Amino acid sequence: LKAPSSPPRSEATAAMPSDYNKGTKVFVGNLPAHAESRDLRDFFRGFGQLNDAWVARKPPGFGFVWFEDERDAKDACRDQDGRDLLGNRVRVEISNGRGGGGGGGRRGGGGGGGGAGGYGGRYDTS
C-alpha cells in the first residue's frame, strides 16, 4: 500500500526549522538576499540568549530568530526595528505566525491581528 502523501510545501517552509519549544520567535524583514543566519545572530548579540536563527532563501528577504526569554525578544524588537543590517533598513517584530490554525508549538502573545502574510501586527510594547 502506498502511504498518503503530505500536501506540497513551499521551499521556504520546507527548510524552516520547527518552532516547537524554541522560545519567542522574532520576524526580521527586508533582509538583503545575501544575508545569513550568522548575520542575524550578530545583529541581535547582546539582547539575550538566542536559541536559533534562520534566513529564507526562496523567496529571500526575511528570516527569524528565537529568543530564550520573551522580554529579551521584546527589547530586541524595540531597539533593532528600523536599524541597518548589511545596508538594508530591517523590520523587526514579534512573529504572530501565519493566519489561523496551527499546532501547539507557538508561545503566546505578541501583537495584533495579521495583515497579508500574518505579519501586519506590531509587537506589544507594554
PDB file of C-alpha atoms in Angstrom:
ATOM      1  CA  LEU A   1       0.000   0.000   0.000  1.00  0.00           C
ATOM      2  CA  LYS A   2       1.137   3.492  -0.774  1.00  0.00           C
ATOM      3  CA  ALA A   3       1.282   5.849   2.201  1.00  0.00           C
ATOM      4  CA  PRO A   4      -0.757   9.039   1.836  1.00  0.00           C
ATOM      5  CA  SER A   5       1.376  11.956   0.793  1.00  0.00           C
ATOM      6  CA  SER A   6       1.527  15.277   2.579  1.00  0.00           C
ATOM      7  CA  PRO A   7       0.393  18.400   0.768  1.00  0.00           C
ATOM      8  CA  PRO A   8       3.243  20.151  -1.043  1.00  0.00           C
ATOM      9  CA  ARG A   9       5.114  22.790   0.938  1.00  0.00           C
ATOM     10  CA  SER A  10       6.982  25.775  -0.397  1.00  0.00           C
ATOM     11  CA  GLU A  11      10.769  25.526  -0.404  1.00  0.00           C
ATOM     12  CA  ALA A  12      10.972  28.255   2.254  1.00  0.00           C
ATOM     13  CA  THR A  13       8.565  26.414   4.553  1.00  0.00           C
ATOM     14  CA  ALA A  14      10.217  23.045   3.963  1.00  0.00           C
ATOM     15  CA  ALA A  15      13.609  24.378   5.026  1.00  0.00           C
ATOM     16  CA  MET A  16      12.409  26.364   8.040  1.00  0.00           C
ATOM     17  CA  PRO A  17      13.034  24.738  11.424  1.00  0.00           C
ATOM     18  CA  SER A  18      10.201  23.704  13.694  1.00  0.00           C
ATOM     19  CA  ASP A  19       9.150  26.297  16.277  1.00  0.00           C
ATOM     20  CA  TYR A  20       8.368  23.732  18.927  1.00  0.00           C
ATOM     21  CA  ASN A  21       9.919  24.818  22.257  1.00  0.00           C
ATOM     22  CA  LYS A  22      12.421  27.164  20.633  1.00  0.00           C
ATOM     23  CA  GLY A  23      11.363  30.242  22.554  1.00  0.00           C
ATOM     24  CA  THR A  24       9.934  33.561  21.405  1.00  0.00           C
ATOM     25  CA  LYS A  25      10.002  33.899  17.623  1.00  0.00           C
ATOM     26  CA  VAL A  26      11.012  37.245  16.102  1.00  0.00           C
ATOM     27  CA  PHE A  27      10.413  38.135  12.453  1.00  0.00           C
ATOM     28  CA  VAL A  28      13.132  40.075  10.610  1.00  0.00           C
ATOM     29  CA  GLY A  29      12.026  41.561   7.281  1.00  0.00           C
ATOM     30  CA  ASN A  30      13.706  43.414   4.413  1.00  0.00           C
ATOM     31  CA  LEU A  31      16.917  41.383   4.640  1.00  0.00           C
ATOM     32  CA  PRO A  32      19.291  41.574   1.681  1.00  0.00           C
ATOM     33  CA  ALA A  33      19.431  38.396  -0.411  1.00  0.00           C
ATOM     34  CA  HIS A  34      22.979  37.610   0.762  1.00  0.00           C
ATOM     35  CA  ALA A  35      22.119  37.701   4.497  1.00  0.00           C
ATOM     36  CA  GLU A  36      22.957  34.580   6.508  1.00  0.00           C
ATOM     37  CA  SER A  37      21.885  33.265   9.900  1.00  0.00           C
ATOM     38  CA  ARG A  38      25.199  34.351  11.444  1.00  0.00           C
ATOM     39  CA  ASP A  39      24.385  37.933  10.375  1.00  0.00           C
ATOM     40  CA  LEU A  40      21.153  37.724  12.375  1.00  0.00           C
ATOM     41  CA  ARG A  41      22.999  36.276  15.368  1.00  0.00           C
ATOM     42  CA  ASP A  42      25.499  39.150  15.206  1.00  0.00           C
ATOM     43  CA  PHE A  43      22.708  41.732  14.800  1.00  0.00           C
ATOM     44  CA  PHE A  44      20.970  40.527  17.968  1.00  0.00           C
ATOM     45  CA  ARG A  45      24.120  39.915  20.026  1.00  0.00           C
ATOM     46  CA  GLY A  46      23.755  41.497  23.433  1.00  0.00           C
ATOM     47  CA  PHE A  47      19.973  41.138  23.672  1.00  0.00           C
ATOM     48  CA  GLY A  48      19.941  37.760  25.412  1.00  0.00           C
ATOM     49  CA  GLN A  49      20.202  34.071  24.635  1.00  0.00           C
ATOM     50  CA  LEU A  50      19.331  33.180  21.023  1.00  0.00           C
ATOM     51  CA  ASN A  51      18.173  29.609  20.520  1.00  0.00           C
ATOM     52  CA  ASP A  52      18.182  29.664  16.716  1.00  0.00           C
ATOM     53  CA  ALA A  53      18.361  31.871  13.636  1.00  0.00           C
ATOM     54  CA  TRP A  54      17.084  31.138  10.130  1.00  0.00           C
ATOM     55  CA  VAL A  55      17.156  33.094   6.844  1.00  0.00           C
ATOM     56  CA  ALA A  56      14.817  32.398   3.915  1.00  0.00           C
ATOM     57  CA  ARG A  57      16.326  31.618   0.513  1.00  0.00           C
ATOM     58  CA  LYS A  58      13.343  31.118  -1.811  1.00  0.00           C
ATOM     59  CA  PRO A  59      11.996  33.759  -1.578  1.00  0.00           C
ATOM     60  CA  PRO A  60      14.792  35.719   0.108  1.00  0.00           C
ATOM     61  CA  GLY A  61      14.324  38.840   2.178  1.00  0.00           C
ATOM     62  CA  PHE A  62      13.254  37.661   5.615  1.00  0.00           C
ATOM     63  CA  GLY A  63      14.261  35.471   8.499  1.00  0.00           C
ATOM     64  CA  PHE A  64      13.517  34.565  12.088  1.00  0.00           C
ATOM     65  CA  VAL A  65      15.379  34.374  15.367  1.00  0.00           C
ATOM     66  CA  TRP A  66      14.214  32.609  18.514  1.00  0.00           C
ATOM     67  CA  PHE A  67      14.977  34.122  21.914  1.00  0.00           C
ATOM     68  CA  GLU A  68      15.078  32.095  25.108  1.00  0.00           C
ATOM     69  CA  ASP A  69      13.345  34.884  27.046  1.00  0.00           C
ATOM     70  CA  GLU A  70      10.305  36.787  25.767  1.00  0.00           C
ATOM     71  CA  ARG A  71      11.463  40.008  27.485  1.00  0.00           C
ATOM     72  CA  ASP A  72      14.744  39.880  25.553  1.00  0.00           C
ATOM     73  CA  ALA A  73      12.795  39.395  22.317  1.00  0.00           C
ATOM     74  CA  LYS A  74      10.625  42.446  23.043  1.00  0.00           C
ATOM     75  CA  ASP A  75      13.693  44.549  23.896  1.00  0.00           C
ATOM     76  CA  ALA A  76      15.371  43.478  20.652  1.00  0.00           C
ATOM     77  CA  CYS A  77      12.269  44.363  18.630  1.00  0.00           C
ATOM     78  CA  ARG A  78      12.007  47.789  20.208  1.00  0.00           C
ATOM     79  CA  ASP A  79      15.710  48.608  19.781  1.00  0.00           C
ATOM     80  CA  GLN A  80      16.527  46.987  16.419  1.00  0.00           C
ATOM     81  CA  ASP A  81      13.394  47.749  14.380  1.00  0.00           C
ATOM     82  CA  GLY A  82      14.342  50.167  11.592  1.00  0.00           C
ATOM     83  CA  ARG A  83      18.098  49.744  12.036  1.00  0.00           C
ATOM     84  CA  ASP A  84      20.556  48.994   9.260  1.00  0.00           C
ATOM     85  CA  LEU A  85      21.630  45.401   8.634  1.00  0.00           C
ATOM     86  CA  LEU A  86      24.004  44.816   5.718  1.00  0.00           C
ATOM     87  CA  GLY A  87      22.826  48.000   4.006  1.00  0.00           C
ATOM     88  CA  ASN A  88      19.071  47.449   4.438  1.00  0.00           C
ATOM     89  CA  ARG A  89      16.741  49.046   6.975  1.00  0.00           C
ATOM     90  CA  VAL A  90      15.134  45.976   8.538  1.00  0.00           C
ATOM     91  CA  ARG A  91      11.760  45.427  10.143  1.00  0.00           C
ATOM     92  CA  VAL A  92      11.889  43.545  13.447  1.00  0.00           C
ATOM     93  CA  GLU A  93       8.796  42.369  15.321  1.00  0.00           C
ATOM     94  CA  ILE A  94       7.463  39.516  17.408  1.00  0.00           C
ATOM     95  CA  SER A  95       6.165  36.909  14.975  1.00  0.00           C
ATOM     96  CA  ASN A  96       2.481  36.200  15.198  1.00  0.00           C
ATOM     97  CA  GLY A  97       2.608  33.280  12.757  1.00  0.00           C
ATOM     98  CA  ARG A  98       0.716  32.824   9.539  1.00  0.00           C
ATOM     99  CA  GLY A  99      -3.053  33.017   9.616  1.00  0.00           C
ATOM    100  CA  GLY A 100      -5.097  30.868  11.990  1.00  0.00           C
ATOM    101  CA  GLY A 101      -4.709  27.129  12.516  1.00  0.00           C
ATOM    102  CA  GLY A 102      -1.524  25.525  13.641  1.00  0.00           C
ATOM    103  CA  GLY A 103      -0.357  23.179  16.332  1.00  0.00           C
ATOM    104  CA  GLY A 104       0.622  23.878  19.884  1.00  0.00           C
ATOM    105  CA  GLY A 105       4.247  24.830  19.296  1.00  0.00           C
ATOM    106  CA  ARG A 106       3.703  28.581  19.361  1.00  0.00           C
ATOM    107  CA  ARG A 107       4.194  30.562  22.525  1.00  0.00           C
ATOM    108  CA  GLY A 108       1.519  33.048  23.401  1.00  0.00           C
ATOM    109  CA  GLY A 109       1.058  36.734  22.879  1.00  0.00           C
ATOM    110  CA  GLY A 110       2.821  39.043  20.559  1.00  0.00           C
ATOM    111  CA  GLY A 111       0.865  41.657  18.777  1.00  0.00           C
ATOM    112  CA  GLY A 112      -2.255  42.471  16.899  1.00  0.00           C
ATOM    113  CA  GLY A 113      -4.016  40.780  14.038  1.00  0.00           C
ATOM    114  CA  GLY A 114      -2.265  39.954  10.823  1.00  0.00           C
ATOM    115  CA  GLY A 115      -2.303  41.671   7.520  1.00  0.00           C
ATOM    116  CA  ALA A 116      -1.122  39.910   4.387  1.00  0.00           C
ATOM    117  CA  GLY A 117       1.101  37.025   5.363  1.00  0.00           C
ATOM    118  CA  GLY A 118       0.230  37.356   9.042  1.00  0.00           C
ATOM    119  CA  TYR A 119       2.977  39.882   9.861  1.00  0.00           C
ATOM    120  CA  GLY A 120       0.898  43.034   9.872  1.00  0.00           C
ATOM    121  CA  GLY A 121       0.591  43.379  13.641  1.00  0.00           C
ATOM    122  CA  ARG A 122       3.008  45.286  15.825  1.00  0.00           C
ATOM    123  CA  TYR A 123       4.564  43.908  18.954  1.00  0.00           C
ATOM    124  CA  ASP A 124       3.211  44.751  22.371  1.00  0.00           C
ATOM    125  CA  THR A 125       5.357  47.432  23.993  1.00  0.00           C
ATOM    126  CA  SER A 126       3.825  47.192  27.457  1.00  0.00           C
TER     127      SER A 126
END
